[in-house]
Amino acid sequence: MRTRILATPCAGFVAVAALCSPLSAHAGAELSAGVWWVYQNITDSDFDAPGLNEDLDNHTGGSFADPAFILYADDDGSHGPWHFSAETRIGTGSFTNPSTNNSGDSFAVHKAWIGYDVTDNSSLKVGKSQVPFGWKTVNFWPGDGVQGGYGDQMDVGLKYSADAGDIHYDVAYYHQDDWGEDSTDTLDDNGHWGSSSTYRKIKTGVVNLDWTYMEGHTVGASYQYGRMQDLAEADPADRDDSGTHYAYDLHYVFESGPFVAKYRYINARRDFSGMDAFLASASAPVDEVVKTQRHVGELGYRHNSWFYYIDAGVAMTDTSGNDSDDAQYYAPGVRYNYGPGWIYFEYLWSNGDIDTSGDVYDSDFKAAYVAFDFYF
């Protein structure tokens, strides 16, 4: 693992050093770090690439893969109403794609925002922050499943959040989904919003409302609407934002004692009309309007240092010309808190997934995972 991390190009370490230096030079900063990696064994797969190939894992017995070093920087509350938070990742386990991210390598800034407390119960953040849309799974992978594109999203823009009694709400504007002119890295939820050579999501407004109507029970609704930019145009000056996208999410969360139950319904639509270069490319969807519906649930039970859970869901396509079956998945898991971190034992079964255009496709995939992490 140490060899893999040290092999990361110097540019990544220079960026991390730049992040660390000013923070460590001033009081009020809390720095911490972490490391994670995973053992994976793929038992059934329609994919041939290494890391997704069942025949390869049948020969090797699986592999230890995807290490990452993570650096965290947060304020300690000594700056009055001002706050900050940043997370930088280095390594192949960073949940980033060098071909579509801002760095061009396995190095990415997962989040970086400055916040201001407008009142005791409200705050404003600017930078890359969590998109307030539904709820997140226990572990991003493999739990994300068919939420693809609407799970753990971190986009760049402004977010206002407030609490009013039993109601929490967010109003946000995300100018783009990552840093730069052509990155599509939402980090962690990648691979569902185009690529640096196809299209990306921009100029997106988001509203979210959650109401805890009785102890342990919360219902909520989220909505987002925005533009999509055609990155397949050869001339950057012609890369307009003719495409539009919207999605709404209805969700419920129950938490009481050791028990957790969650459900969300997602209805999404992407209209690529007017994105001529993208629609003429090999990456174009079967129809210029992509429509899907998803149902996702999670059940969990805590006992001492153990947490037992299962994520499951189904996605249906309503896109004209897409004959894919409903994509289903389930991902049971156990998480153990051993002190400085967690160990996850998880399994994934799926017969389909969400592609880069946000549509359903058929693919069988089964794998077992053991993930390790620690923080210091």
mmCIF file with all atom_site columns, N, CA and C in Angstrom, residues 25 32-33 61 67 79 93 114 127 139 160 164 177 184 190 197 207 220 225 230 263 274 277 306 314-315 361:
data_model
loop_
_atom_site.group_PDB
_atom_site.id
_atom_site.type_symbol
_atom_site.label_atom_id
_atom_site.label_alt_id
_atom_site.label_comp_id
_atom_site.label_asym_id
_atom_site.label_entity_id
_atom_site.label_seq_id
_atom_site.pdbx_PDB_ins_code
_atom_site.Cartn_x
_atom_site.Cartn_y
_atom_site.Cartn_z
_atom_site.occupancy
_atom_site.B_iso_or_equiv
_atom_site.pdbx_formal_charge
_atom_site.auth_seq_id
_atom_site.auth_comp_id
_atom_site.auth_asym_id
_atom_site.auth_atom_id
_atom_site.pdbx_PDB_model_num
ATOM 1  N N  . ALA A 1 25  ? -0.291  26.972  9.747   1.00 0.00 ? 25  ALA A N  1
ATOM 2  C CA . ALA A 1 25  ? 0.370   28.197  10.169  1.00 0.00 ? 25  ALA A CA 1
ATOM 3  C C  . ALA A 1 25  ? -0.545  29.077  11.007  1.00 0.00 ? 25  ALA A C  1
ATOM 4  N N  . SER A 1 32  ? -6.531  16.150  10.232  1.00 0.00 ? 32  SER A N  1
ATOM 5  C CA . SER A 1 32  ? -6.546  14.720  10.498  1.00 0.00 ? 32  SER A CA 1
ATOM 6  C C  . SER A 1 32  ? -6.384  14.002  9.169   1.00 0.00 ? 32  SER A C  1
ATOM 7  N N  . ALA A 1 33  ? -6.207  12.696  9.225   1.00 0.00 ? 33  ALA A N  1
ATOM 8  C CA . ALA A 1 33  ? -5.983  11.936  8.001   1.00 0.00 ? 33  ALA A CA 1
ATOM 9  C C  . ALA A 1 33  ? -6.523  10.527  8.166   1.00 0.00 ? 33  ALA A C  1
ATOM 10 N N  . GLY A 1 61  ? -8.059  -15.642 -6.772  1.00 0.00 ? 61  GLY A N  1
ATOM 11 C CA . GLY A 1 61  ? -8.708  -15.627 -5.458  1.00 0.00 ? 61  GLY A CA 1
ATOM 12 C C  . GLY A 1 61  ? -9.039  -14.231 -4.981  1.00 0.00 ? 61  GLY A C  1
ATOM 13 N N  . PRO A 1 67  ? -6.150  1.464   -2.679  1.00 0.00 ? 67  PRO A N  1
ATOM 14 C CA . PRO A 1 67  ? -5.785  2.205   -1.472  1.00 0.00 ? 67  PRO A CA 1
ATOM 15 C C  . PRO A 1 67  ? -5.980  3.705   -1.682  1.00 0.00 ? 67  PRO A C  1
ATOM 16 N N  . HIS A 1 79  ? -13.368 30.720  15.000  1.00 0.00 ? 79  HIS A N  1
ATOM 17 C CA . HIS A 1 79  ? -13.463 31.843  14.066  1.00 0.00 ? 79  HIS A CA 1
ATOM 18 C C  . HIS A 1 79  ? -14.840 32.495  14.080  1.00 0.00 ? 79  HIS A C  1
ATOM 19 N N  . GLY A 1 93  ? -8.101  4.418   -4.771  1.00 0.00 ? 93  GLY A N  1
ATOM 20 C CA . GLY A 1 93  ? -9.337  4.240   -4.029  1.00 0.00 ? 93  GLY A CA 1
ATOM 21 C C  . GLY A 1 93  ? -10.038 5.541   -3.697  1.00 0.00 ? 93  GLY A C  1
ATOM 22 N N  . ILE A 1 114 ? -16.217 27.093  2.377   1.00 0.00 ? 114 ILE A N  1
ATOM 23 C CA . ILE A 1 114 ? -16.176 28.092  3.452   1.00 0.00 ? 114 ILE A CA 1
ATOM 24 C C  . ILE A 1 114 ? -17.622 28.360  3.852   1.00 0.00 ? 114 ILE A C  1
ATOM 25 N N  . GLY A 1 127 ? -18.448 26.757  -2.226  1.00 0.00 ? 127 GLY A N  1
ATOM 26 C CA . GLY A 1 127 ? -17.385 25.817  -2.558  1.00 0.00 ? 127 GLY A CA 1
ATOM 27 C C  . GLY A 1 127 ? -17.985 24.488  -2.959  1.00 0.00 ? 127 GLY A C  1
ATOM 28 N N  . ASN A 1 139 ? -22.369 2.788   3.369   1.00 0.00 ? 139 ASN A N  1
ATOM 29 C CA . ASN A 1 139 ? -21.087 2.797   2.677   1.00 0.00 ? 139 ASN A CA 1
ATOM 30 C C  . ASN A 1 139 ? -21.384 3.066   1.215   1.00 0.00 ? 139 ASN A C  1
ATOM 31 N N  . TYR A 1 160 ? -27.529 27.189  1.087   1.00 0.00 ? 160 TYR A N  1
ATOM 32 C CA . TYR A 1 160 ? -28.083 27.765  2.308   1.00 0.00 ? 160 TYR A CA 1
ATOM 33 C C  . TYR A 1 160 ? -28.880 26.683  3.025   1.00 0.00 ? 160 TYR A C  1
ATOM 34 N N  . ALA A 1 164 ? -35.908 25.041  11.351  1.00 0.00 ? 164 ALA A N  1
ATOM 35 C CA . ALA A 1 164 ? -37.018 25.786  11.933  1.00 0.00 ? 164 ALA A CA 1
ATOM 36 C C  . ALA A 1 164 ? -37.887 24.797  12.694  1.00 0.00 ? 164 ALA A C  1
ATOM 37 N N  . ASP A 1 177 ? -20.419 20.534  -11.536 1.00 0.00 ? 177 ASP A N  1
ATOM 38 C CA . ASP A 1 177 ? -20.305 19.385  -10.645 1.00 0.00 ? 177 ASP A CA 1
ATOM 39 C C  . ASP A 1 177 ? -18.881 19.131  -10.163 1.00 0.00 ? 177 ASP A C  1
ATOM 40 N N  . THR A 1 184 ? -16.281 16.072  -14.656 1.00 0.00 ? 184 THR A N  1
ATOM 41 C CA . THR A 1 184 ? -17.621 15.611  -14.283 1.00 0.00 ? 184 THR A CA 1
ATOM 42 C C  . THR A 1 184 ? -17.569 14.793  -13.001 1.00 0.00 ? 184 THR A C  1
ATOM 43 N N  . ASN A 1 190 ? -19.671 8.902   -9.138  1.00 0.00 ? 190 ASN A N  1
ATOM 44 C CA . ASN A 1 190 ? -19.188 9.164   -10.490 1.00 0.00 ? 190 ASN A CA 1
ATOM 45 C C  . ASN A 1 190 ? -19.753 8.174   -11.511 1.00 0.00 ? 190 ASN A C  1
ATOM 46 N N  . SER A 1 197 ? -15.336 14.253  -22.277 1.00 0.00 ? 197 SER A N  1
ATOM 47 C CA . SER A 1 197 ? -15.440 14.319  -23.735 1.00 0.00 ? 197 SER A CA 1
ATOM 48 C C  . SER A 1 197 ? -16.875 14.161  -24.236 1.00 0.00 ? 197 SER A C  1
ATOM 49 N N  . VAL A 1 207 ? -33.544 22.222  -4.136  1.00 0.00 ? 207 VAL A N  1
ATOM 50 C CA . VAL A 1 207 ? -34.257 22.527  -2.895  1.00 0.00 ? 207 VAL A CA 1
ATOM 51 C C  . VAL A 1 207 ? -34.536 21.205  -2.175  1.00 0.00 ? 207 VAL A C  1
ATOM 52 N N  . GLY A 1 220 ? -39.344 13.589  3.713   1.00 0.00 ? 220 GLY A N  1
ATOM 53 C CA . GLY A 1 220 ? -38.752 14.707  3.004   1.00 0.00 ? 220 GLY A CA 1
ATOM 54 C C  . GLY A 1 220 ? -38.950 14.636  1.515   1.00 0.00 ? 220 GLY A C  1
ATOM 55 N N  . TYR A 1 225 ? -33.097 20.979  -10.717 1.00 0.00 ? 225 TYR A N  1
ATOM 56 C CA . TYR A 1 225 ? -33.287 21.298  -12.126 1.00 0.00 ? 225 TYR A CA 1
ATOM 57 C C  . TYR A 1 225 ? -32.063 22.058  -12.602 1.00 0.00 ? 225 TYR A C  1
ATOM 58 N N  . ASP A 1 230 ? -22.695 20.423  -23.642 1.00 0.00 ? 230 ASP A N  1
ATOM 59 C CA . ASP A 1 230 ? -22.171 19.505  -24.649 1.00 0.00 ? 230 ASP A CA 1
ATOM 60 C C  . ASP A 1 230 ? -20.649 19.651  -24.723 1.00 0.00 ? 230 ASP A C  1
ATOM 61 N N  . TYR A 1 263 ? -36.149 4.790   2.998   1.00 0.00 ? 263 TYR A N  1
ATOM 62 C CA . TYR A 1 263 ? -36.714 4.543   1.678   1.00 0.00 ? 263 TYR A CA 1
ATOM 63 C C  . TYR A 1 263 ? -36.639 5.831   0.867   1.00 0.00 ? 263 TYR A C  1
ATOM 64 N N  . GLY A 1 274 ? -30.715 19.350  -28.654 1.00 0.00 ? 274 GLY A N  1
ATOM 65 C CA . GLY A 1 274 ? -29.846 20.485  -28.953 1.00 0.00 ? 274 GLY A CA 1
ATOM 66 C C  . GLY A 1 274 ? -28.378 20.212  -28.730 1.00 0.00 ? 274 GLY A C  1
ATOM 67 N N  . ALA A 1 277 ? -23.486 17.508  -31.005 1.00 0.00 ? 277 ALA A N  1
ATOM 68 C CA . ALA A 1 277 ? -22.226 16.773  -31.071 1.00 0.00 ? 277 ALA A CA 1
ATOM 69 C C  . ALA A 1 277 ? -22.272 15.534  -30.180 1.00 0.00 ? 277 ALA A C  1
ATOM 70 N N  . TRP A 1 306 ? -21.025 -3.358  16.417  1.00 0.00 ? 306 TRP A N  1
ATOM 71 C CA . TRP A 1 306 ? -21.429 -3.915  15.134  1.00 0.00 ? 306 TRP A CA 1
ATOM 72 C C  . TRP A 1 306 ? -22.655 -3.193  14.579  1.00 0.00 ? 306 TRP A C  1
ATOM 73 N N  . VAL A 1 314 ? -34.410 -1.012  -7.049  1.00 0.00 ? 314 VAL A N  1
ATOM 74 C CA . VAL A 1 314 ? -34.757 -1.364  -8.415  1.00 0.00 ? 314 VAL A CA 1
ATOM 75 C C  . VAL A 1 314 ? -34.878 -0.070  -9.215  1.00 0.00 ? 314 VAL A C  1
ATOM 76 N N  . ALA A 1 315 ? -34.405 -0.094  -10.466 1.00 0.00 ? 315 ALA A N  1
ATOM 77 C CA . ALA A 1 315 ? -34.513 1.055   -11.372 1.00 0.00 ? 315 ALA A CA 1
ATOM 78 C C  . ALA A 1 315 ? -35.199 0.616   -12.650 1.00 0.00 ? 315 ALA A C  1
ATOM 79 N N  . TYR A 1 361 ? -29.161 -0.097  -17.796 1.00 0.00 ? 361 TYR A N  1
ATOM 80 C CA . TYR A 1 361 ? -28.663 -1.108  -18.724 1.00 0.00 ? 361 TYR A CA 1
ATOM 81 C C  . TYR A 1 361 ? -28.537 -2.442  -18.004 1.00 0.00 ? 361 TYR A C  1
#
